[in-house]
Coordinates of C-alpha atoms in Angstrom, one line a residue:
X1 CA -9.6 -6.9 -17.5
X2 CA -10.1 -3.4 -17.0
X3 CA -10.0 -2.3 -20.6
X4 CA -12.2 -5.0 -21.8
X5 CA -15.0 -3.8 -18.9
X6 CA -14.5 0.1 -20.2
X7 CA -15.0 -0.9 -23.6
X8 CA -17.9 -3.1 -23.0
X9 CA -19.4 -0.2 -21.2
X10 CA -18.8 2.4 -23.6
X11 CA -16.1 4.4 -21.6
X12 CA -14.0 4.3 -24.0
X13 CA -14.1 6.5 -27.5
X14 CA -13.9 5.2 -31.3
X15 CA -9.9 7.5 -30.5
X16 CA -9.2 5.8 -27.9
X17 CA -9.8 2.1 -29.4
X18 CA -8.6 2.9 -33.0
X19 CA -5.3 4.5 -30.7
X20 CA -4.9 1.6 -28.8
X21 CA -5.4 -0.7 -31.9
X22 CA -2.0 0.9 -33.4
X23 CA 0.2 0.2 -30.7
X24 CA 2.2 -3.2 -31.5
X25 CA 1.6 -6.3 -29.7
X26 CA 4.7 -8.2 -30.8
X27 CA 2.4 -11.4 -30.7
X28 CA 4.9 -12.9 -33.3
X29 CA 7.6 -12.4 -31.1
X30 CA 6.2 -13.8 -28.2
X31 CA 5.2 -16.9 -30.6
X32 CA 8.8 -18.1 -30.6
X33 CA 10.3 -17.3 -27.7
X34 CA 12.8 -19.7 -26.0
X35 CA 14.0 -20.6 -22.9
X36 CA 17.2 -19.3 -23.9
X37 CA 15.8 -16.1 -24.7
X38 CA 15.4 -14.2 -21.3
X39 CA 12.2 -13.0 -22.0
X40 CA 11.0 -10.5 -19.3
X41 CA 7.2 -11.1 -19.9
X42 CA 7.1 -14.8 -20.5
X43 CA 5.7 -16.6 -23.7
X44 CA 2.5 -16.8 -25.9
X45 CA 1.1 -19.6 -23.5
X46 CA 2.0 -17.2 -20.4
X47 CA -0.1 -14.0 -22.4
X48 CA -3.0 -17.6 -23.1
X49 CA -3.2 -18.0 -19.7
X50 CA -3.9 -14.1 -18.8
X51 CA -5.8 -13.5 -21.3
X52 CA -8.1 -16.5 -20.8
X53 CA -8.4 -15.4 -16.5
X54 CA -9.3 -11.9 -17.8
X55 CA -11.7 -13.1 -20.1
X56 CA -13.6 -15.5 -17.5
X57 CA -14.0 -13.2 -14.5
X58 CA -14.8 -10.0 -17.1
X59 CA -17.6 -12.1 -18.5
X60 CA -17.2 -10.4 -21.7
X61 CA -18.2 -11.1 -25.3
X62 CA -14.9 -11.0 -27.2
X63 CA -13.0 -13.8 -29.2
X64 CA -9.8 -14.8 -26.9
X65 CA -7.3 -13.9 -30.3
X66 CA -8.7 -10.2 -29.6
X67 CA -8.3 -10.7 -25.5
X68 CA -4.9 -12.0 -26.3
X69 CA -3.9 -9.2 -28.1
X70 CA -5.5 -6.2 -25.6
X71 CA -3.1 -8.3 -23.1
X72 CA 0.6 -8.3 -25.2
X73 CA -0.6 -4.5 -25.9
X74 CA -1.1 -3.9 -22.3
X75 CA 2.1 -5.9 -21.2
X76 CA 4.9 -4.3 -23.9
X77 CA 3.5 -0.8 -23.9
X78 CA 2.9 0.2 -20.4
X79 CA 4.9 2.3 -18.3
X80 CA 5.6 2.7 -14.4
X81 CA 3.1 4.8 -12.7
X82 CA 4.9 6.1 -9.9
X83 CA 4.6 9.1 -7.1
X84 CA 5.7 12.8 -6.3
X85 CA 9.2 11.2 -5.7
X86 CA 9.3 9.1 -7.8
X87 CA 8.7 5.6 -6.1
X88 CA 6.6 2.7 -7.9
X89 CA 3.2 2.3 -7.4
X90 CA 2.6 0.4 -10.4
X91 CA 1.8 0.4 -14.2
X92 CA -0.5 2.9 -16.3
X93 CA -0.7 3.0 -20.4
X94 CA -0.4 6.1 -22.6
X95 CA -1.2 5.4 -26.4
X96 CA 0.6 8.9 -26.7
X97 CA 3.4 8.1 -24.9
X98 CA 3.8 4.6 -26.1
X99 CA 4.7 5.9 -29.3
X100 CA 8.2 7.2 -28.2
X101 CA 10.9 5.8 -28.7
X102 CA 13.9 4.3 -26.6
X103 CA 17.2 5.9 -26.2
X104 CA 20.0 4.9 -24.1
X105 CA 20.8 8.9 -24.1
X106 CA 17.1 9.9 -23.9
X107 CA 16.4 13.3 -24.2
X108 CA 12.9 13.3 -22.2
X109 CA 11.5 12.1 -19.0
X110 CA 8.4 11.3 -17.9
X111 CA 7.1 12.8 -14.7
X112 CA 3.3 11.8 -12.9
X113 CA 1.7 14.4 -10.4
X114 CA -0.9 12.7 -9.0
X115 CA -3.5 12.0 -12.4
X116 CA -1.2 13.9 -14.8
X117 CA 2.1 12.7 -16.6
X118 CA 4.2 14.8 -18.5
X119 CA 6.9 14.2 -20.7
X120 CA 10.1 17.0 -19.3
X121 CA 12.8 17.6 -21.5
X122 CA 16.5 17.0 -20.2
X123 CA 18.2 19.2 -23.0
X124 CA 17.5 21.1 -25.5
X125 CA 15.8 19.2 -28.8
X126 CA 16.2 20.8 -32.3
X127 CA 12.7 21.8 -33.5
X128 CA 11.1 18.5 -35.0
X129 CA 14.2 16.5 -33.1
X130 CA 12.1 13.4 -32.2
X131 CA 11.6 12.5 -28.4
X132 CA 13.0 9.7 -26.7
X133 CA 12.5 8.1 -23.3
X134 CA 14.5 5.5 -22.0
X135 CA 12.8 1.8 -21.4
X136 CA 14.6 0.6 -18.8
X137 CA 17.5 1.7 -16.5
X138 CA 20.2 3.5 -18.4
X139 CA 22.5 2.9 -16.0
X140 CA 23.3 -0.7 -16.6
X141 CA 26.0 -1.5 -18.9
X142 CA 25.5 -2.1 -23.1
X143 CA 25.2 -5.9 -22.6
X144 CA 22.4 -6.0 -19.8
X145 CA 20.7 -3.1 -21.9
X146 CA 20.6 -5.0 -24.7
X147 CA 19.8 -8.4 -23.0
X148 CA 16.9 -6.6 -21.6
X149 CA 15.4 -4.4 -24.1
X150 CA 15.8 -7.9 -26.7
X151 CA 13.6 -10.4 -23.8
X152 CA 11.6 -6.8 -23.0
X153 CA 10.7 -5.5 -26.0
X154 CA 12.0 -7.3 -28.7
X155 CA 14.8 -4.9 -30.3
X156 CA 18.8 -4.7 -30.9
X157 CA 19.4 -0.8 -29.6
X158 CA 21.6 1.4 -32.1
X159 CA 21.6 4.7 -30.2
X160 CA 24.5 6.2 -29.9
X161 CA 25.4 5.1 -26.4
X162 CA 24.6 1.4 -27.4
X163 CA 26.5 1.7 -30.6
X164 CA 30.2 3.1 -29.0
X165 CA 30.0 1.0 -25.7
X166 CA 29.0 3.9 -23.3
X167 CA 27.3 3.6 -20.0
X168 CA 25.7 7.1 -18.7
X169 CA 28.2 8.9 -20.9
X170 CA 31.2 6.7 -19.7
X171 CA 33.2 4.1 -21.3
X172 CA 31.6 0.7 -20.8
X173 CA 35.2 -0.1 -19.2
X174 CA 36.8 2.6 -17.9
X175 CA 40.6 2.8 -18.5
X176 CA 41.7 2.8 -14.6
X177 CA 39.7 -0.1 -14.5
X178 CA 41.4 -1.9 -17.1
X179 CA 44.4 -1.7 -15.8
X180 CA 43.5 -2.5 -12.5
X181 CA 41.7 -5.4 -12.9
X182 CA 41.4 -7.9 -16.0
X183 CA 38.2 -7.7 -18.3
X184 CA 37.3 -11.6 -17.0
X185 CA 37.9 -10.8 -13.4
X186 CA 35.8 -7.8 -13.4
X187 CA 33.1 -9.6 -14.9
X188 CA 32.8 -12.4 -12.7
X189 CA 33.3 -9.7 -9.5
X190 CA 30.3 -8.1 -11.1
X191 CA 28.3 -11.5 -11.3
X192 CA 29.4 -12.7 -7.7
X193 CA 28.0 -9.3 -6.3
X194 CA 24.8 -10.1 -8.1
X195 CA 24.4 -13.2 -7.0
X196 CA 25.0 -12.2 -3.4
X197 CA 22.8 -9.2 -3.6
X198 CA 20.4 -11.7 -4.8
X199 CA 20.4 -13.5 -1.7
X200 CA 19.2 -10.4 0.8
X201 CA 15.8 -10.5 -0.6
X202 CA 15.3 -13.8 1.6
X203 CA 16.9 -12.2 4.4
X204 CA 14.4 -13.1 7.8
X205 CA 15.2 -9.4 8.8
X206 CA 16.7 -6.0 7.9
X207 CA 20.0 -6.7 10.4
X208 CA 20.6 -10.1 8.0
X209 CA 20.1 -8.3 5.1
X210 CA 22.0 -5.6 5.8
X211 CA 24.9 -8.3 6.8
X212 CA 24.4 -9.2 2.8
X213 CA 24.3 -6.7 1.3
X214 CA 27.7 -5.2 3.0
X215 CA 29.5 -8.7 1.9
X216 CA 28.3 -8.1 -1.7
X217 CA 29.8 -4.1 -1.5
X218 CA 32.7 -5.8 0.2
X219 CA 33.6 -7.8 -3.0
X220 CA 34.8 -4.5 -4.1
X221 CA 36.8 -3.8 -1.5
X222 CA 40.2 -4.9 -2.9
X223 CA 39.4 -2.3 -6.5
X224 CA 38.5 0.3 -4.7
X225 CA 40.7 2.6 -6.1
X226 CA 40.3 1.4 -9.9
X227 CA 36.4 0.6 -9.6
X228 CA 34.1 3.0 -10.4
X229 CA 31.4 3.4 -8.0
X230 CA 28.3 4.7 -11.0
X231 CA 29.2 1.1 -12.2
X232 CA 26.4 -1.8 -11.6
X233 CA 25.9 -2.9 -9.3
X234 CA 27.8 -1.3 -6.9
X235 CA 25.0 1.3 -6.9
X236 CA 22.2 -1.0 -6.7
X237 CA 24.1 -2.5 -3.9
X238 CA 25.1 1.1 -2.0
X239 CA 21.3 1.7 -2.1
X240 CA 19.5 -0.9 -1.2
X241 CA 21.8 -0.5 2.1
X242 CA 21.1 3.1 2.6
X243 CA 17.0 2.3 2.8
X244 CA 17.8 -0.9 5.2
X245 CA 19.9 1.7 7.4
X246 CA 17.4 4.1 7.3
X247 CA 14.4 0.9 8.3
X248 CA 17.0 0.0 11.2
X249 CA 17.2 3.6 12.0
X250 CA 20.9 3.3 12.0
X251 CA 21.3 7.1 10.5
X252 CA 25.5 7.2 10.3
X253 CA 25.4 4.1 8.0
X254 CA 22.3 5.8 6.4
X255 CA 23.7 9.2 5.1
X256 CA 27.2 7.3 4.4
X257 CA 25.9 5.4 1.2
X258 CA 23.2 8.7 1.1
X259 CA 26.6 10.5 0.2
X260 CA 27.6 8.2 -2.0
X261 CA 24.7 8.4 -4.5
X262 CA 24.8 11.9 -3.9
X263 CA 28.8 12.5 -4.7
X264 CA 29.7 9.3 -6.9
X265 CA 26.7 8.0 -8.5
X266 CA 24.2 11.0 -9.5
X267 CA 26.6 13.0 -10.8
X268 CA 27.5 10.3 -13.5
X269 CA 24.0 8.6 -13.8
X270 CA 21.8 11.9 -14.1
X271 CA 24.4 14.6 -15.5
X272 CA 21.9 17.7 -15.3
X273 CA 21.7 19.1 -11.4
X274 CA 17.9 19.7 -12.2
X275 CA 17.5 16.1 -13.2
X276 CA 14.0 14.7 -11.5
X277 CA 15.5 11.4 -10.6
X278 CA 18.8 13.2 -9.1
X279 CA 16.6 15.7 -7.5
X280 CA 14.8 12.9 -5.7
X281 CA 17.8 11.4 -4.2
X282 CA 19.3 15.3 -3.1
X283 CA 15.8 15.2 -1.3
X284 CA 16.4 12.1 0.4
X285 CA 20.1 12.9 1.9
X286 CA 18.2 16.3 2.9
X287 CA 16.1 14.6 4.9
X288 CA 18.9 12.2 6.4
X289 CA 21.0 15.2 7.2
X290 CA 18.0 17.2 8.7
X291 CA 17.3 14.1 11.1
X292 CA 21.1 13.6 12.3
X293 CA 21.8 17.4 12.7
X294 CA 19.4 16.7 15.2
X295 CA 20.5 13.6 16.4
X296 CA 23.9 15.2 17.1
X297 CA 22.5 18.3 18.8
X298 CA 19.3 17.9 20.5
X299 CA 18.3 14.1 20.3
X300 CA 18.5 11.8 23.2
X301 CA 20.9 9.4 21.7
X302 CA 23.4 12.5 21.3
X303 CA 26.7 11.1 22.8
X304 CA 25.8 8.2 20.4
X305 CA 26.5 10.1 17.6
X306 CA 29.4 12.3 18.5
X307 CA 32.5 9.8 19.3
X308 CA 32.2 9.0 15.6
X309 CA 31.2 12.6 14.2
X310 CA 33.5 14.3 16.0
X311 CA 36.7 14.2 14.0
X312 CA 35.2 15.4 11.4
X313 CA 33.7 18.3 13.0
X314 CA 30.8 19.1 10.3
X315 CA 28.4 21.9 10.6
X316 CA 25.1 20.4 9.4
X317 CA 23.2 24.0 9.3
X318 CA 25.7 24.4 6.5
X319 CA 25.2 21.4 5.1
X320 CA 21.2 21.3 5.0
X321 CA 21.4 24.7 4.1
X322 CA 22.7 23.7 1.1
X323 CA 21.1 20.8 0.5
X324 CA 17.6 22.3 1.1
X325 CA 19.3 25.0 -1.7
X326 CA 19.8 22.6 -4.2
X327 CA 16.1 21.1 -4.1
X328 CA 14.7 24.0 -4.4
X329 CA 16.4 24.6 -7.9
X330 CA 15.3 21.5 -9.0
X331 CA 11.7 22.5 -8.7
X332 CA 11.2 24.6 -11.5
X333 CA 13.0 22.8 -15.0
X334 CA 12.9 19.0 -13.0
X335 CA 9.4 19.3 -11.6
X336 CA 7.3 22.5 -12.4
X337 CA 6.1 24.6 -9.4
X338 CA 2.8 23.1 -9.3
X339 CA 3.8 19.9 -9.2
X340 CA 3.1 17.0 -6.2
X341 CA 7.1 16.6 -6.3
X342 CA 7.2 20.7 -4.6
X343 CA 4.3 19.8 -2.5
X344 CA 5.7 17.0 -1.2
X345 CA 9.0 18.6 -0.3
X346 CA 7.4 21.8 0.8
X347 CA 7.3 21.3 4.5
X348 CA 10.9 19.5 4.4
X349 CA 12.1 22.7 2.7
X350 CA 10.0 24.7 5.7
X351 CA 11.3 22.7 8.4
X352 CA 15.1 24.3 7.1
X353 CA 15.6 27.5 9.4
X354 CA 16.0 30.5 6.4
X355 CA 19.3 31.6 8.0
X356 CA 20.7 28.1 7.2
X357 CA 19.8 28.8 3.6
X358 CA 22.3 31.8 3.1
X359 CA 25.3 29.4 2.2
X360 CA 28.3 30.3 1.3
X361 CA 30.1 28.7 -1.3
X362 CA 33.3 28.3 0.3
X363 CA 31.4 26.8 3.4
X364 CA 29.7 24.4 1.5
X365 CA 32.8 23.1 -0.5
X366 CA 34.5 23.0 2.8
X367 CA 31.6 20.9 4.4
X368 CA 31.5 18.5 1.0
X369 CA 35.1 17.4 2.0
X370 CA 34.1 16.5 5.6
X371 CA 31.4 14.6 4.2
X372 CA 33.2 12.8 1.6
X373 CA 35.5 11.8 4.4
X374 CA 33.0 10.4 6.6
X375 CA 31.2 8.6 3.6
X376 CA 34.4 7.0 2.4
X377 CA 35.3 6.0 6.0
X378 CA 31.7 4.1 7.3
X379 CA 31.5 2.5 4.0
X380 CA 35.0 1.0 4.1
X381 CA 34.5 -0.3 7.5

């Protein structure tokens, strides 16, 4: 409704319409869409019905074929607007950026601060390499990918991932995996956690849905050793309990699945160190660490903490040190120095004492053991 009022008014230029015009509207595809299908946007009478609400209450002078096409426009070409870290806030539409393409391996990234968006390259692109983006979430495996960009956005993907069955790199299924559990078991596993996982977006409250999620991660618990934990959903799963934690205040059980998008899941997922998203999740467990290291040391609930943290004995001035370290580096390639992403983290990064920054490497190696010890051991409980 908002581009039919601009356009009534005048706000937007011959450019702008003629650009908008050029982007597709996959009206025919819409057309014969089944139930089968798993369309992610509906059907032609679903884009009827918006398109005949938007152009009642607009009140505007335009044939509902032409309001019906500004709305399948609108719906297959938009992106997510989102903040300085990275989190939703809801959909925007670039006629330049609509005109990139998807790859599974994609070789760009967009990036908002505040009215801007640019497009941030994750490797180096031969000169008139074309640009890709990915659509959706990369991390899934070939078969959800290609369920959803086909109900999404209408296409078969051939990228190279798509084409030899890889997943963020990996092998769609991994050989440990294999071998530890047959193809038809893991599948169903995989479709059991989802449907549980399902089930904590009823939950009445974060203690119930934190009760859910843990059965869902659970499921796992027999292939621990042979699953991989990049693999969805186990990290959907792992995360989704790290921000209940984190609403509940519960901070152990917070920086435990923390660390494991930091060591297991990030690492696979996003394979640069510099990479925005990976950066934003670095930036989380900062602030995690920087809250417990207080906990255990000055905070009133202390002696809370320290029957659990004290076999592992971990120097968190070390540890946020090195943290605060690595999201700083990020800054400059992931970001840009000007950015709302380095504002944002600015007065984290200030909060971190500078004699905590002077890491050693051997220290912080020796401190990532600890931590992978303490991650392993919450989450298994």
């Amino acid at each position: 409704m908002q581009f039919l009022l601009r356009k009534q008014a005048g706000a937007l230029s011959t450019t702008e319409l003629q650009d908008f015009g050029g982007l597709q509207t996959h009206l025919d595809h819409f057309r014969n869409i089944g139930p089968e299908d798993g369309a992610q946007f509906g059907s032609l009478k679903d884009i009827s019905l918006m398109s005949h609400a938007a152009l009642k209450f607009s009140g505007v002078q335009e044939t509902a074929d032409y309001v019906a096409s500004v709305t399948a426009r609108i719906i297959v070409n938009s992106m997510t607007l989102s903040d300085a870290v990275i989190d939703p806030l809801g959909t925007c539409l670039s006629t330049y950026a609509a005109q990139l393409n998807h790859s599974c391996n994609p070789n760009c990234i967009f990036i908002f601060s505040g009215p801007s968006m640019s497009v941030r390259s994750l490797r180096a692109i031969p000169v008139e390499g074309e640009l890709t983006i990915p659509y959706i979430s990369v991390s899934m495996t070939p078969s959800e990918r290609q369920k959803q960009l086909k109900g999404q956005y209408f296409f078969d993907c051939s990228c190279e991932y798509c084409l030899s069955s890889l997943t963020c790199g990996q092998p769609d299924m991994p050989a440990t995996l294999k071998v530890g559990i047959p193809t038809k078991d893991i599948l169903q596993l995989e479709q059991e956690a989802d449907r549980v996982q399902a089930l904590a977006a009823d939950a009445p409250s974060s203690e119930v849905e934190a009760e859910i999620l843990n059965k869902a991660l659970k499921l796992f618990s027999p292939y621990k050793d042979v699953y991989p934990k990049w693999r969805s959903p186990w990290p959907t799963i792992n995360y989704a309990l790290m921000q209940v934690y984190l609403d509940l205040g519960h901070w152990l059980r917070a920086v435990a699945h923390a660390l494991q998008v930091y060591l297991y899941i990030s690492p696979v997922w996003y394979s640069q160190e510099w990479h925005p998203l990976r950066a934003v999740r670095t930036f989380v467990l900062l602030k995690i660490c920087l809250e417990l290291g207080f906990q255990t040391n000055e905070g009133p609930n202390k002696e809370h903490f320290r029957p659990t943290l004290s076999r592992y004995d971990i120097d968190w001035p070390v540890v946020v040190g090195a943290l605060a370290n690595e999201v700083t580096a990020t800054i400059p390639i992931g970001f840009g120095l000007d950015s709302n992403f380095a504002a944002a983290v600015k007065p984290c990064l200030d909060d971190v004492p500078q004699q905590w920054q002077q890491v050693q490497k051997g220290a912080w190696d020796r401190q990532r053991k600890k931590l992978e010890m303490l991650a392993n051991d919450l989450v298994d409980q």
